[in-house]
PDB file of C-alpha atoms and ligand atoms in Angstrom:
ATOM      1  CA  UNK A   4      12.162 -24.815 -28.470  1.00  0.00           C
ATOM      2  CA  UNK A   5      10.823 -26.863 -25.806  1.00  0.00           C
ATOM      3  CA  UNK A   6       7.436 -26.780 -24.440  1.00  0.00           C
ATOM      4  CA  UNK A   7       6.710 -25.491 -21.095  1.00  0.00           C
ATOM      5  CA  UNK A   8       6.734 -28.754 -19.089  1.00  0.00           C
ATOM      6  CA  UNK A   9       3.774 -27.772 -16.407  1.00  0.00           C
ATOM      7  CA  UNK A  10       0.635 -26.089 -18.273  1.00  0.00           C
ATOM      8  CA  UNK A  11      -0.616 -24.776 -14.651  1.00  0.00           C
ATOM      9  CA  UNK A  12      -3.584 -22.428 -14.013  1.00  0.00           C
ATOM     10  CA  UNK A  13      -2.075 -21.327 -10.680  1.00  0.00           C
ATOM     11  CA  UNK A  14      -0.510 -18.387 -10.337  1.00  0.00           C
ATOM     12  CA  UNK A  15       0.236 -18.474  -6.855  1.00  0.00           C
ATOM     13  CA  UNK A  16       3.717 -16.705  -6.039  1.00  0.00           C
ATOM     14  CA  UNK A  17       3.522 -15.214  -9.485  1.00  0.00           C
ATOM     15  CA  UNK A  18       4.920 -11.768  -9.142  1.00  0.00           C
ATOM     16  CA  UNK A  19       2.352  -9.300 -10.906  1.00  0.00           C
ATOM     17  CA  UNK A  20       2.922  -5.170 -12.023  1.00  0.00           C
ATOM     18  CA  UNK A  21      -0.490  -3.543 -12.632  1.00  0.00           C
ATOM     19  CA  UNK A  22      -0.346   0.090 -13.943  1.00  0.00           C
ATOM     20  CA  UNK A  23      -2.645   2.555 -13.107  1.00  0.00           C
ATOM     21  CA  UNK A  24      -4.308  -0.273 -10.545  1.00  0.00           C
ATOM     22  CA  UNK A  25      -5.902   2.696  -8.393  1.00  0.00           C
ATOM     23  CA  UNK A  26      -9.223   2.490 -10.039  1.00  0.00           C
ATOM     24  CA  UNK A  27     -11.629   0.683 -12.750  1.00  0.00           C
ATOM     25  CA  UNK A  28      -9.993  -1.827 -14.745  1.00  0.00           C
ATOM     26  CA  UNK A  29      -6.348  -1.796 -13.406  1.00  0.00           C
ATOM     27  CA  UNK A  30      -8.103  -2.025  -9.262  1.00  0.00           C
ATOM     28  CA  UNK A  31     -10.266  -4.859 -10.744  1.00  0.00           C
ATOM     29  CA  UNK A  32      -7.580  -6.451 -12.354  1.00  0.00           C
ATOM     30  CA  UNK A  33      -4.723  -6.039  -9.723  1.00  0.00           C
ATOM     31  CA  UNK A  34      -7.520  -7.391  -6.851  1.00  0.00           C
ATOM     32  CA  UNK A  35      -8.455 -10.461  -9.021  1.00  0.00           C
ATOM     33  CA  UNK A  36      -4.251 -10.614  -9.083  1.00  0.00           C
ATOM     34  CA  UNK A  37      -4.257 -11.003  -5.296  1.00  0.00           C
ATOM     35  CA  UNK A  38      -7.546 -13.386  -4.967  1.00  0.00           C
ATOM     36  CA  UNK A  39      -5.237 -15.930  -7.263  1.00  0.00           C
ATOM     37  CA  UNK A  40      -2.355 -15.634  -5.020  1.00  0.00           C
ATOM     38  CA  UNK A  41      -0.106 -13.399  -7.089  1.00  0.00           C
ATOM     39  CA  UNK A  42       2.038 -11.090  -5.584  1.00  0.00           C
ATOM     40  CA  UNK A  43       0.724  -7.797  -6.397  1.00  0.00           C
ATOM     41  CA  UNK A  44       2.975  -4.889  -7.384  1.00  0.00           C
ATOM     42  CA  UNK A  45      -0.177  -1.240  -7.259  1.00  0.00           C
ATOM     43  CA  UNK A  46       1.113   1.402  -9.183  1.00  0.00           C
ATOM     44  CA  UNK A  47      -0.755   4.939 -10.093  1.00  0.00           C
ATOM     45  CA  UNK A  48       0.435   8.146 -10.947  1.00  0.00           C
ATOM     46  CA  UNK A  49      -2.213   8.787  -7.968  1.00  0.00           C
ATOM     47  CA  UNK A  50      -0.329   7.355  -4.796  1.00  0.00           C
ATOM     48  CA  UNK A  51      -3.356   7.421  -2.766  1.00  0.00           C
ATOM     49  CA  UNK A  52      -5.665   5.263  -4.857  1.00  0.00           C
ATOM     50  CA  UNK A  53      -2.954   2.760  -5.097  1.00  0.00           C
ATOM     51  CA  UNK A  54      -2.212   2.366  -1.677  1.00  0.00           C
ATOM     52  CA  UNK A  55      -5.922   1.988  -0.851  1.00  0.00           C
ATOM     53  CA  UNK A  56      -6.460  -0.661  -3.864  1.00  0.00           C
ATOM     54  CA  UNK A  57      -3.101  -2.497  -2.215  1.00  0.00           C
ATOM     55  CA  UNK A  58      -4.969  -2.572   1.465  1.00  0.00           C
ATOM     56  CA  UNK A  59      -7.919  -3.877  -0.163  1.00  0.00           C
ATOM     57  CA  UNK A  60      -6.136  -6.794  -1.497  1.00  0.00           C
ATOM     58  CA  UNK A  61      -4.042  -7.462   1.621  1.00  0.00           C
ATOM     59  CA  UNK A  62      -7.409  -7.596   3.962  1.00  0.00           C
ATOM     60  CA  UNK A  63      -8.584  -9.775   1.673  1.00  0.00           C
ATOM     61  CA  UNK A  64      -5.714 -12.195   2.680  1.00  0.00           C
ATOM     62  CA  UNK A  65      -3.380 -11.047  -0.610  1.00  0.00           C
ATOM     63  CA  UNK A  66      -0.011  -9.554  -0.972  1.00  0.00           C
ATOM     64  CA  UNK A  67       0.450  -6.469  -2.556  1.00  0.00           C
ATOM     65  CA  UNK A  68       2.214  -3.130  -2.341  1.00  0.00           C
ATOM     66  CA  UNK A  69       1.483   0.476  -3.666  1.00  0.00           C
ATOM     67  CA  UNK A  70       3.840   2.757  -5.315  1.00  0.00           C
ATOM     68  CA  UNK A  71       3.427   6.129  -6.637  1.00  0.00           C
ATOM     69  CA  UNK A  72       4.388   6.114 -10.517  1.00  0.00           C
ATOM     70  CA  UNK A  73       3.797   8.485 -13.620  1.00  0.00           C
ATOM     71  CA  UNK A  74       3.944   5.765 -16.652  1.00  0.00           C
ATOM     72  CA  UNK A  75       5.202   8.556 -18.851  1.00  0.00           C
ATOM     73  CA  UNK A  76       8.697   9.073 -16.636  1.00  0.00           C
ATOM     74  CA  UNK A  77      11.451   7.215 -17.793  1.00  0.00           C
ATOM     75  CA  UNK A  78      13.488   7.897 -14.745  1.00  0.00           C
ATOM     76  CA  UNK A  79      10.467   6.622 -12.419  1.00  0.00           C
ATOM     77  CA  UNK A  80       9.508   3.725 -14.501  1.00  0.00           C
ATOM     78  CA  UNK A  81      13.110   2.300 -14.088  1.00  0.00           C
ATOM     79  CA  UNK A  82      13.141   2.952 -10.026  1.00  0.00           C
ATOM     80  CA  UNK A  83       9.743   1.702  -9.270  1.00  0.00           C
ATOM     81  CA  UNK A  84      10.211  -1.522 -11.557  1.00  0.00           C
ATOM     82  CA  UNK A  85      13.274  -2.143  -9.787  1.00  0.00           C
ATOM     83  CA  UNK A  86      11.988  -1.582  -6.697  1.00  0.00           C
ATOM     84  CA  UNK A  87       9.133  -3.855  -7.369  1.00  0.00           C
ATOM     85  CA  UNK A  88      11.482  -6.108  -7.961  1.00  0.00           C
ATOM     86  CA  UNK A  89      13.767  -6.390  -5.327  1.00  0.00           C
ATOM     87  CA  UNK A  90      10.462  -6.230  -3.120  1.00  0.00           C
ATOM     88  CA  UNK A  91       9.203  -9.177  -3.943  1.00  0.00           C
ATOM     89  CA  UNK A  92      12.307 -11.001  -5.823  1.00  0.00           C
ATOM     90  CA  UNK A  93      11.147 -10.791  -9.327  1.00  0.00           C
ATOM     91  CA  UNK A  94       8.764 -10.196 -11.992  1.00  0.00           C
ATOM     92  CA  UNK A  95       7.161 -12.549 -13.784  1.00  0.00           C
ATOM     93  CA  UNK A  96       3.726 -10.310 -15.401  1.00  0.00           C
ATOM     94  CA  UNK A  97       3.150  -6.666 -16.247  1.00  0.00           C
ATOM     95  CA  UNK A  98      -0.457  -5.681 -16.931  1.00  0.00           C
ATOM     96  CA  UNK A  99       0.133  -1.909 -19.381  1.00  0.00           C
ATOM     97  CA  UNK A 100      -3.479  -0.642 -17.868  1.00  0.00           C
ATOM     98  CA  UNK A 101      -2.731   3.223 -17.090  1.00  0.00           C
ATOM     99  CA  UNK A 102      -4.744   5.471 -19.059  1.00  0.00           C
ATOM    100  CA  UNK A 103      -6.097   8.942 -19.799  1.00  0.00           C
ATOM    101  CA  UNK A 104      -8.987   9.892 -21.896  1.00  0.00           C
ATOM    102  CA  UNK A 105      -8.151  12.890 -24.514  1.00  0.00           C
ATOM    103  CA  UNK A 106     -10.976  13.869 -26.417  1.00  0.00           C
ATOM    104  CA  UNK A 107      -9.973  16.650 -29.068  1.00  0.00           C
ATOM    105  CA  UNK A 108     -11.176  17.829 -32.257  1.00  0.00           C
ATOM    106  CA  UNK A 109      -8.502  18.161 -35.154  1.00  0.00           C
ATOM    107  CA  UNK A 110      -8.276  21.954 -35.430  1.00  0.00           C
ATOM    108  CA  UNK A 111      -8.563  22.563 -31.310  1.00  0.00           C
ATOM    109  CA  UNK A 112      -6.164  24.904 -30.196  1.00  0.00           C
ATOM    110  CA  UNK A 113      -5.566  22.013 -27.425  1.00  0.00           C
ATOM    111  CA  UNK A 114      -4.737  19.296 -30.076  1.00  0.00           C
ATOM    112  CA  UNK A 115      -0.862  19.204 -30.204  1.00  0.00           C
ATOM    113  CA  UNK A 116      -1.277  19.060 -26.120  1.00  0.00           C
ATOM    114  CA  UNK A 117      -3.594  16.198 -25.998  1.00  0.00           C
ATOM    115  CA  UNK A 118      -1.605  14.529 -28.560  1.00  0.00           C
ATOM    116  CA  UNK A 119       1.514  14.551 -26.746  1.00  0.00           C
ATOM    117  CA  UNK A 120      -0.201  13.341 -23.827  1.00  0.00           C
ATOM    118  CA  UNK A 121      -1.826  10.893 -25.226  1.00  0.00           C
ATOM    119  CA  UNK A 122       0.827   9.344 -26.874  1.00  0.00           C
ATOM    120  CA  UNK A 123       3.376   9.748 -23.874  1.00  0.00           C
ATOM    121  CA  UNK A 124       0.485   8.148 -21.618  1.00  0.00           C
ATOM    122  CA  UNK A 125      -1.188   5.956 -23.671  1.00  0.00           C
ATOM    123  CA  UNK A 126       1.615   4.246 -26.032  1.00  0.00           C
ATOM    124  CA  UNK A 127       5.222   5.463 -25.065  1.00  0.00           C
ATOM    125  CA  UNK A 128       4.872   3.945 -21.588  1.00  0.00           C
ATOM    126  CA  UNK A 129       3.830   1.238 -22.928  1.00  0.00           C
ATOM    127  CA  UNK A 130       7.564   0.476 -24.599  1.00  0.00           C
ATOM    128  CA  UNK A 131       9.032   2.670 -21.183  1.00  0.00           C
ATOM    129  CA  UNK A 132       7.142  -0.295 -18.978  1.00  0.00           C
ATOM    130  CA  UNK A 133       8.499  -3.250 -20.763  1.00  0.00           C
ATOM    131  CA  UNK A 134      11.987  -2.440 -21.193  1.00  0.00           C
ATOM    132  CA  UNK A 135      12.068  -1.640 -17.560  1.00  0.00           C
ATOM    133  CA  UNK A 136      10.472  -5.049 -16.629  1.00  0.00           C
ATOM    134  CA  UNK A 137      12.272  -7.627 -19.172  1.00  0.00           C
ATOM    135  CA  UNK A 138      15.734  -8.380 -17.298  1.00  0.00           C
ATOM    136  CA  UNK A 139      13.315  -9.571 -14.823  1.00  0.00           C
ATOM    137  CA  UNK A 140      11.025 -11.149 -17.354  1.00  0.00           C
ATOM    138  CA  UNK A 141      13.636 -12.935 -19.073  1.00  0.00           C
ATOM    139  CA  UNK A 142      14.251 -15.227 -15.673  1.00  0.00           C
ATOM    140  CA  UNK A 143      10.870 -15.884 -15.024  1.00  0.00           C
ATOM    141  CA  UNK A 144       9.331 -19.237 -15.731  1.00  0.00           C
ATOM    142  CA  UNK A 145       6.143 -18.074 -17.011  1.00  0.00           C
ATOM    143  CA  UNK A 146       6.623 -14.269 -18.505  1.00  0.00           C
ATOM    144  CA  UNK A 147       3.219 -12.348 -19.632  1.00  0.00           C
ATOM    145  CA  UNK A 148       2.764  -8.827 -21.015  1.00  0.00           C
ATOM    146  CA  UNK A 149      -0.545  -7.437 -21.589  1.00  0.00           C
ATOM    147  CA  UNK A 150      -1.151  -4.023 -22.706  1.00  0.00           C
ATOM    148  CA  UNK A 151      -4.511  -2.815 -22.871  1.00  0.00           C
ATOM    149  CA  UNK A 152      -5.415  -0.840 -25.737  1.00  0.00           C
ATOM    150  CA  UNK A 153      -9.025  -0.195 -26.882  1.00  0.00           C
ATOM    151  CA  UNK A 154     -11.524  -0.631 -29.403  1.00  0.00           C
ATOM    152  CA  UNK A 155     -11.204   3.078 -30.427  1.00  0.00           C
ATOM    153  CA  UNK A 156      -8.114   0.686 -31.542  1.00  0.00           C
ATOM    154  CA  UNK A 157     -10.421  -1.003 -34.162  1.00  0.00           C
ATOM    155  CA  UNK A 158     -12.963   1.505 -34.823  1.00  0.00           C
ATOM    156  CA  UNK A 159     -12.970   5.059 -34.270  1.00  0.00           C
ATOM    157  CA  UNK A 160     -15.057   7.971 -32.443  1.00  0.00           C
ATOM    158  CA  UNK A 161     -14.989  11.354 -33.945  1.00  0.00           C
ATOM    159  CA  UNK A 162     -12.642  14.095 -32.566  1.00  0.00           C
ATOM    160  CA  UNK A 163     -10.719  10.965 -30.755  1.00  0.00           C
ATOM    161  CA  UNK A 164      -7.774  11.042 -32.786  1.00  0.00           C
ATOM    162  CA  UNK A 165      -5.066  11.347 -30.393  1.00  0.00           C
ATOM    163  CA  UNK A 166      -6.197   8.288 -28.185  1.00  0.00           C
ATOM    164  CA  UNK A 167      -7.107   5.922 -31.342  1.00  0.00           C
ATOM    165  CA  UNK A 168      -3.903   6.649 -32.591  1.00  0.00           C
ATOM    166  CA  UNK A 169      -2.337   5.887 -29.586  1.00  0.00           C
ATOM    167  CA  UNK A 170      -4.241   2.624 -29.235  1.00  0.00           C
ATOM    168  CA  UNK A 171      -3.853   1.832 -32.524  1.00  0.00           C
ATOM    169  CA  UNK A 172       0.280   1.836 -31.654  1.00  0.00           C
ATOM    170  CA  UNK A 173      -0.090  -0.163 -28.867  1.00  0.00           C
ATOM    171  CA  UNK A 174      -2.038  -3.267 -30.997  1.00  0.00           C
ATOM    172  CA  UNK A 175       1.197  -2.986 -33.510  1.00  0.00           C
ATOM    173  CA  UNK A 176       3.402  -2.815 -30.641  1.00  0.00           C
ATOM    174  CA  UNK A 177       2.060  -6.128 -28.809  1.00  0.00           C
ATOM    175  CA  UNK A 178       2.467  -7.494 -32.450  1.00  0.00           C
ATOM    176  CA  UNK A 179       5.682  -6.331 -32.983  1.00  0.00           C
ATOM    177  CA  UNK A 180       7.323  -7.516 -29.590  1.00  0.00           C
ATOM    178  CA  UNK A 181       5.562 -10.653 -29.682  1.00  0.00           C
ATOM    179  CA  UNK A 182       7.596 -11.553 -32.670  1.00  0.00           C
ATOM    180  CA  UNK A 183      10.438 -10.054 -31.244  1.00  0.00           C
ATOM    181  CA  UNK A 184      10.502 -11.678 -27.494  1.00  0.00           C
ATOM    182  CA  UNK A 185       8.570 -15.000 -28.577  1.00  0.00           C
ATOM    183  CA  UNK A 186      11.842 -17.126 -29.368  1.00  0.00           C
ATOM    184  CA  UNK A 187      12.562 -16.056 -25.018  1.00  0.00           C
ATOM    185  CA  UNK A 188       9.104 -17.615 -23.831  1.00  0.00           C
ATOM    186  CA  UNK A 189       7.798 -14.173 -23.310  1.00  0.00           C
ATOM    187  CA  UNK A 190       4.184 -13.493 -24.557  1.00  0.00           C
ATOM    188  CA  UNK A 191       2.855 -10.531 -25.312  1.00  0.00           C
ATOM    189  CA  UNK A 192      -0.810  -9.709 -25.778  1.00  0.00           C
ATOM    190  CA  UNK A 193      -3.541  -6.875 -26.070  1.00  0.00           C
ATOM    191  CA  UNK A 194      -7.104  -6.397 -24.903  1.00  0.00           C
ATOM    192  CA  UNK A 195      -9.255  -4.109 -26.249  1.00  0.00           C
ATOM    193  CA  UNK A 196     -12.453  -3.028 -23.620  1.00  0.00           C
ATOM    194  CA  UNK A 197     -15.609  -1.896 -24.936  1.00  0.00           C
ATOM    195  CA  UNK A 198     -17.342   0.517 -22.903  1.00  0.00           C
ATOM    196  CA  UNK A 199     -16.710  -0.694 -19.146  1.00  0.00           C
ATOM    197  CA  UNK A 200     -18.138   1.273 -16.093  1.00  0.00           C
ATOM    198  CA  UNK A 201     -14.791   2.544 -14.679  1.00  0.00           C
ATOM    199  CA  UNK A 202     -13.709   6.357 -13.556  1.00  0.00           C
ATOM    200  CA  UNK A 203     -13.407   7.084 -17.274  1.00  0.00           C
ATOM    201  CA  UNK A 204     -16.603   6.803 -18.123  1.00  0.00           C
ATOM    202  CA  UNK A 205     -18.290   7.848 -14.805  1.00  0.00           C
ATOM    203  CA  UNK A 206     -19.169  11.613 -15.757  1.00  0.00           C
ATOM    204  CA  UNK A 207     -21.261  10.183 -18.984  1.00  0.00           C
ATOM    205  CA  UNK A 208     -24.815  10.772 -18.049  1.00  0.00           C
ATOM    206  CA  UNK A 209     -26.524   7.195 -16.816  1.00  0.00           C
ATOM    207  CA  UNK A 210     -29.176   7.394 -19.860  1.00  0.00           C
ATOM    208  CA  UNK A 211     -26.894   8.281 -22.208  1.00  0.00           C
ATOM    209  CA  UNK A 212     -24.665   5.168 -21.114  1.00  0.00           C
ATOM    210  CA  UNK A 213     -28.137   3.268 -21.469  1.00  0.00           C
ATOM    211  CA  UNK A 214     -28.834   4.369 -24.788  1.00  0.00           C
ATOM    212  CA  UNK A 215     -25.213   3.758 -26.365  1.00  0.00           C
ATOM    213  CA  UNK A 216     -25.035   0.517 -24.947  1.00  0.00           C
ATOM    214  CA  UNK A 217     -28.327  -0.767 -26.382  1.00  0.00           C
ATOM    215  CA  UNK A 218     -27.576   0.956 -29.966  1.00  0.00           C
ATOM    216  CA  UNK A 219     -23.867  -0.480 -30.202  1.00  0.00           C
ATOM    217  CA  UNK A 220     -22.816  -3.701 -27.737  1.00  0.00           C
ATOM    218  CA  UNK A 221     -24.386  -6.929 -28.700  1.00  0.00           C
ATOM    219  CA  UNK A 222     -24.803  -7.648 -24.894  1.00  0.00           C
ATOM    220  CA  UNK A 223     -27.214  -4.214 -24.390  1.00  0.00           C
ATOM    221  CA  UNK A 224     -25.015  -3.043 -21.612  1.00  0.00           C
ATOM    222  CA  UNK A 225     -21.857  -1.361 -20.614  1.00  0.00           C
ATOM    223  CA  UNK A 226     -19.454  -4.221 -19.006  1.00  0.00           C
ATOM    224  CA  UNK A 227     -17.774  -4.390 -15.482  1.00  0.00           C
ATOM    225  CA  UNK A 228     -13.965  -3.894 -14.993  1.00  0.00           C
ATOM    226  CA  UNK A 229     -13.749  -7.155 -13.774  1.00  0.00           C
ATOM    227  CA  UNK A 230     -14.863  -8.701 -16.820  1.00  0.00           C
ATOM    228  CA  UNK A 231     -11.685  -7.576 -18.607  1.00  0.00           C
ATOM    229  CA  UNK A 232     -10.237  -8.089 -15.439  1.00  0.00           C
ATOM    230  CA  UNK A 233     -10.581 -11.677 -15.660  1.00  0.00           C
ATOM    231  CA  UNK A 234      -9.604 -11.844 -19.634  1.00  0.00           C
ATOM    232  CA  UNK A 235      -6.559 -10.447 -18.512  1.00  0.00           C
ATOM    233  CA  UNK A 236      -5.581 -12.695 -15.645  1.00  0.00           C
ATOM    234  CA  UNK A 237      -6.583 -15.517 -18.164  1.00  0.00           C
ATOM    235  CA  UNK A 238      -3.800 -14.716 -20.477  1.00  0.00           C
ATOM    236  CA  UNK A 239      -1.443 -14.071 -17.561  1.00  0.00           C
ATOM    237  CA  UNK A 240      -1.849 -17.896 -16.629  1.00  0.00           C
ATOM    238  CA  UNK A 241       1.358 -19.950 -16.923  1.00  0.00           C
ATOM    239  CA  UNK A 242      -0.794 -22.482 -19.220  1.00  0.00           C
ATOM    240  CA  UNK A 243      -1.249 -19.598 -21.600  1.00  0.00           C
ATOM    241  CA  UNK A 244       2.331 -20.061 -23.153  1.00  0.00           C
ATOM    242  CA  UNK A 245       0.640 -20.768 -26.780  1.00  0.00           C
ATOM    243  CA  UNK A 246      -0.881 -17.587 -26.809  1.00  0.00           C
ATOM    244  CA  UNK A 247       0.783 -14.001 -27.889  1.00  0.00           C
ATOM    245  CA  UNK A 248       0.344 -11.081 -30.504  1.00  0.00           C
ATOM    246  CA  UNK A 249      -2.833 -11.311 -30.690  1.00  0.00           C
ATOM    247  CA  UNK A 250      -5.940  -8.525 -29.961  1.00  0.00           C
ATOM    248  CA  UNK A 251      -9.125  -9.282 -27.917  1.00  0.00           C
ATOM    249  CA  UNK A 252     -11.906  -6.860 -27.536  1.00  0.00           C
ATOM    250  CA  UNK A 253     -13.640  -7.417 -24.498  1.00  0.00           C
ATOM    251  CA  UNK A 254     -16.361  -5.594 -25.837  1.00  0.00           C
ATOM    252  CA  UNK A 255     -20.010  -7.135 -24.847  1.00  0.00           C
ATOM    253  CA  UNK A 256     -19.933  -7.904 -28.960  1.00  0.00           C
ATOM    254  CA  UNK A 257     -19.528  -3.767 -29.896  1.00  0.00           C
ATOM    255  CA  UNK A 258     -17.096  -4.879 -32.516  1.00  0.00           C
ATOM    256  CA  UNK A 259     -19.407  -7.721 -33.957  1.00  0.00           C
ATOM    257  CA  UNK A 260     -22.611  -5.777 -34.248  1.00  0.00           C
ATOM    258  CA  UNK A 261     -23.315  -3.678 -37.498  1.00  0.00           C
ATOM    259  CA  UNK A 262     -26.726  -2.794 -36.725  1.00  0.00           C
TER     260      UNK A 262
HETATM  261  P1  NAI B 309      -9.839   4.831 -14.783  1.00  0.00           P
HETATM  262  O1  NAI B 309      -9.805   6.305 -14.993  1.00  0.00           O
HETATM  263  O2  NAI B 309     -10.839   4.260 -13.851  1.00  0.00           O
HETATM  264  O3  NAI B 309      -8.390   4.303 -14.397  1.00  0.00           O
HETATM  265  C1  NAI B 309      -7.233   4.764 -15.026  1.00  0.00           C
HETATM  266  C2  NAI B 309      -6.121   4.860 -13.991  1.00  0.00           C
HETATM  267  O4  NAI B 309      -4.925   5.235 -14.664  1.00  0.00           O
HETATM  268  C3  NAI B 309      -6.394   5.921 -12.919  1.00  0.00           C
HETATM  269  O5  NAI B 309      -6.254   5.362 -11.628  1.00  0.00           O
HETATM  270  C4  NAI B 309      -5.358   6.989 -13.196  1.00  0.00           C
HETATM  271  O6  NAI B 309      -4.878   7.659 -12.014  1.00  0.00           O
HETATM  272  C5  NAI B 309      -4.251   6.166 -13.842  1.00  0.00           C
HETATM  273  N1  NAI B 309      -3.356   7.008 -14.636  1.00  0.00           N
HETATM  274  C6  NAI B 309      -3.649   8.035 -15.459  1.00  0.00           C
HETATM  275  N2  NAI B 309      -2.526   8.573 -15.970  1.00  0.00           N
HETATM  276  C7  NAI B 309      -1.492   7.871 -15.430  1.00  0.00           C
HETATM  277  C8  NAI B 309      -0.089   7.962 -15.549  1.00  0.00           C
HETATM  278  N3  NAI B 309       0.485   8.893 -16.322  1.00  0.00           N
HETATM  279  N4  NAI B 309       0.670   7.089 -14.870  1.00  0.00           N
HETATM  280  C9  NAI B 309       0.091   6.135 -14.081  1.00  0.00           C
HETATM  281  N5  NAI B 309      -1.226   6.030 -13.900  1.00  0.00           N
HETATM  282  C10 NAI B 309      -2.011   6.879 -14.579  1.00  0.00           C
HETATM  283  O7  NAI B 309     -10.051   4.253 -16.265  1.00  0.00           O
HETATM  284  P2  NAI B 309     -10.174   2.777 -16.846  1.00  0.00           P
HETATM  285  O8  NAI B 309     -11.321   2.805 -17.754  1.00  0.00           O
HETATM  286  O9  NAI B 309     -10.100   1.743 -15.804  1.00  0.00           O
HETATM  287  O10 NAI B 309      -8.869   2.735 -17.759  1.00  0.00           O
HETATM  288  C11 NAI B 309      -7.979   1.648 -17.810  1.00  0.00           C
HETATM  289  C12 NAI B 309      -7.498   1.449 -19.228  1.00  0.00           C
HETATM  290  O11 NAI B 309      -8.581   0.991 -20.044  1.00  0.00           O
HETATM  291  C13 NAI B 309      -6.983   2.721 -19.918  1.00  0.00           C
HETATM  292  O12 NAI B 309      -5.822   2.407 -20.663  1.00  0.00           O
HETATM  293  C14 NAI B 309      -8.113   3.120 -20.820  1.00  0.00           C
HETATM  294  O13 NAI B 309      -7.662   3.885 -21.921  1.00  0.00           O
HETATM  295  C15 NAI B 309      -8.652   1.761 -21.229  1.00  0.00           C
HETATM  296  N6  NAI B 309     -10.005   1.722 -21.755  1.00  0.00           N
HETATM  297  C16 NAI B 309     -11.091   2.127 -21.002  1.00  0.00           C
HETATM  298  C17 NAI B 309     -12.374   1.985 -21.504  1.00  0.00           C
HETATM  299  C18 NAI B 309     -13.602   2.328 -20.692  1.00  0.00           C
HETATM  300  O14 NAI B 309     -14.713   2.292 -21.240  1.00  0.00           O
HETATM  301  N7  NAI B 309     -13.510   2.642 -19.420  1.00  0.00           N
HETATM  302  C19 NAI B 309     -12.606   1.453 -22.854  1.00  0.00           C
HETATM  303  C20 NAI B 309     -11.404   1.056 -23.534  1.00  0.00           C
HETATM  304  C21 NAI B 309     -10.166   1.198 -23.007  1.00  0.00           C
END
């Protein structure tokens, strides 16, 4: 297999899906996207967050377009990844970001819901996603897949079951379709955040943030989205063709620290 003849760091015209892009991580993500000249493809199963995250990148002299998806519809998947596609002629990177938090203890009365949501959310799409976006992948020049789990991936938060299982899939996932897609050029990758200040974690009191972040991040604090933002774009790059299956926490150092 050859190597990729130009190891650029541009992706301008790069053609870029970003799930669940209408807030936090996805918004910071899909925005730093548009800033790098990408073509930027807003999706959220809340059309009206996407739309405004899309006008933010376009006044800031980007490209991008909303559309209204649910990451756990099959039939939607398909039509807004083709219509993404015809949009902007292609696809060449699809960022997994959409996500739901599911707290629930073991023996709640709520647990076979949250599980079921959790994994049709969380992991399912995931796989829904992918095979929606690789006839396109498989032309680009430069095709990236990053799915972004968690470190409840790694480690684990009592009555969190549902969502650590589900990230837990999506780590063997990116491992398993890294071997499977690697011989086509495609790379496939997962990032674990650490506690970042995004609408998941807004309604957790301010000292209680404070405190957690001290006792468990190397770093002291909770992170930004666009500091996974960034470690996402980064393995989006066309020069990162060397790099797939693997699993980065983007973390402040939570994962490192054992006191
Ligand atoms: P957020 O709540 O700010 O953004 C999540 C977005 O996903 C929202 O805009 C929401 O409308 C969208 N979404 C929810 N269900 C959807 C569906 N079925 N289809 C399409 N879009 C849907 O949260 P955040 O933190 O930016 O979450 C992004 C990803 O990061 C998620 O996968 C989350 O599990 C993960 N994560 C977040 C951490 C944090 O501390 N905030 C830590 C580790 C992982």
């Amino acid at each position: 297999m050859s190597i990729p003849p130009a190891l650029s760091r541009s992706l301008q015209g790069s053609i870029a899906h970003v799930t669940g892009a209408g807030s936090g991580m996805g918004r910071a993500t899909a925005e730093i996207f548009g800033t790098e000249g990408a073509h930027v493809a807003v999706t959220d199963f809340n059309g009206e967050s996407a739309e405004a995250a899309a006008e933010a990148i376009r006044r800031a002299g980007g490209s991008a377009q909303a559309w209204a998806l649910d990451v756990s519809d099959a039939g939607q998947v398909r039509a807004v990844t083709e219509a993404i596609a015809a949009r902007f002629g292609g696809l060449d990177i699809l960022v997994n970001n959409a996500g739901i938090s599911a707290f629930s203890p073991i023996d709640s009365p709520d647990y076979d819901a949250a599980w079921a949501r959790s994994l049709a959310v969380l992991l399912t799409a995931h796989q829904l996603t992918i095979r929606a976006a690789l006839p396109w992948l498989r032309k680009s020049k430069a095709p990236r897949i990053v799915n972004i789990a968690s470190t409840e991936a790694l480690g684990a938060t009592s009555r969190d079951s549902p969502y650590a299982a589900a990230k837990a899939g999506v780590t063997g996932l990116t491992r398993a379709l890294a071997v499977e897609l690697g011989r086509e050029g495609i790379t496939v990758n997962c990032i674990c955040p650490g506690p970042i200040l995004t609408g998941m974690t807004a309604g957790i009191p301010e000292a209680d943030k404070a405190t957690y972040a001290k006792r468990r991040t190397a770093l002291g604090r909770y992170g930004d989205p666009a500091e996974v933002g960034h470690m996402t774009v980064s393995l989006c790059l066309p020069a990162a063709s060397y790099i797939t299956g693997v699993t980065i926490p983007v973390d402040g150092g939570l994962m490192a620290r054992n006191a």
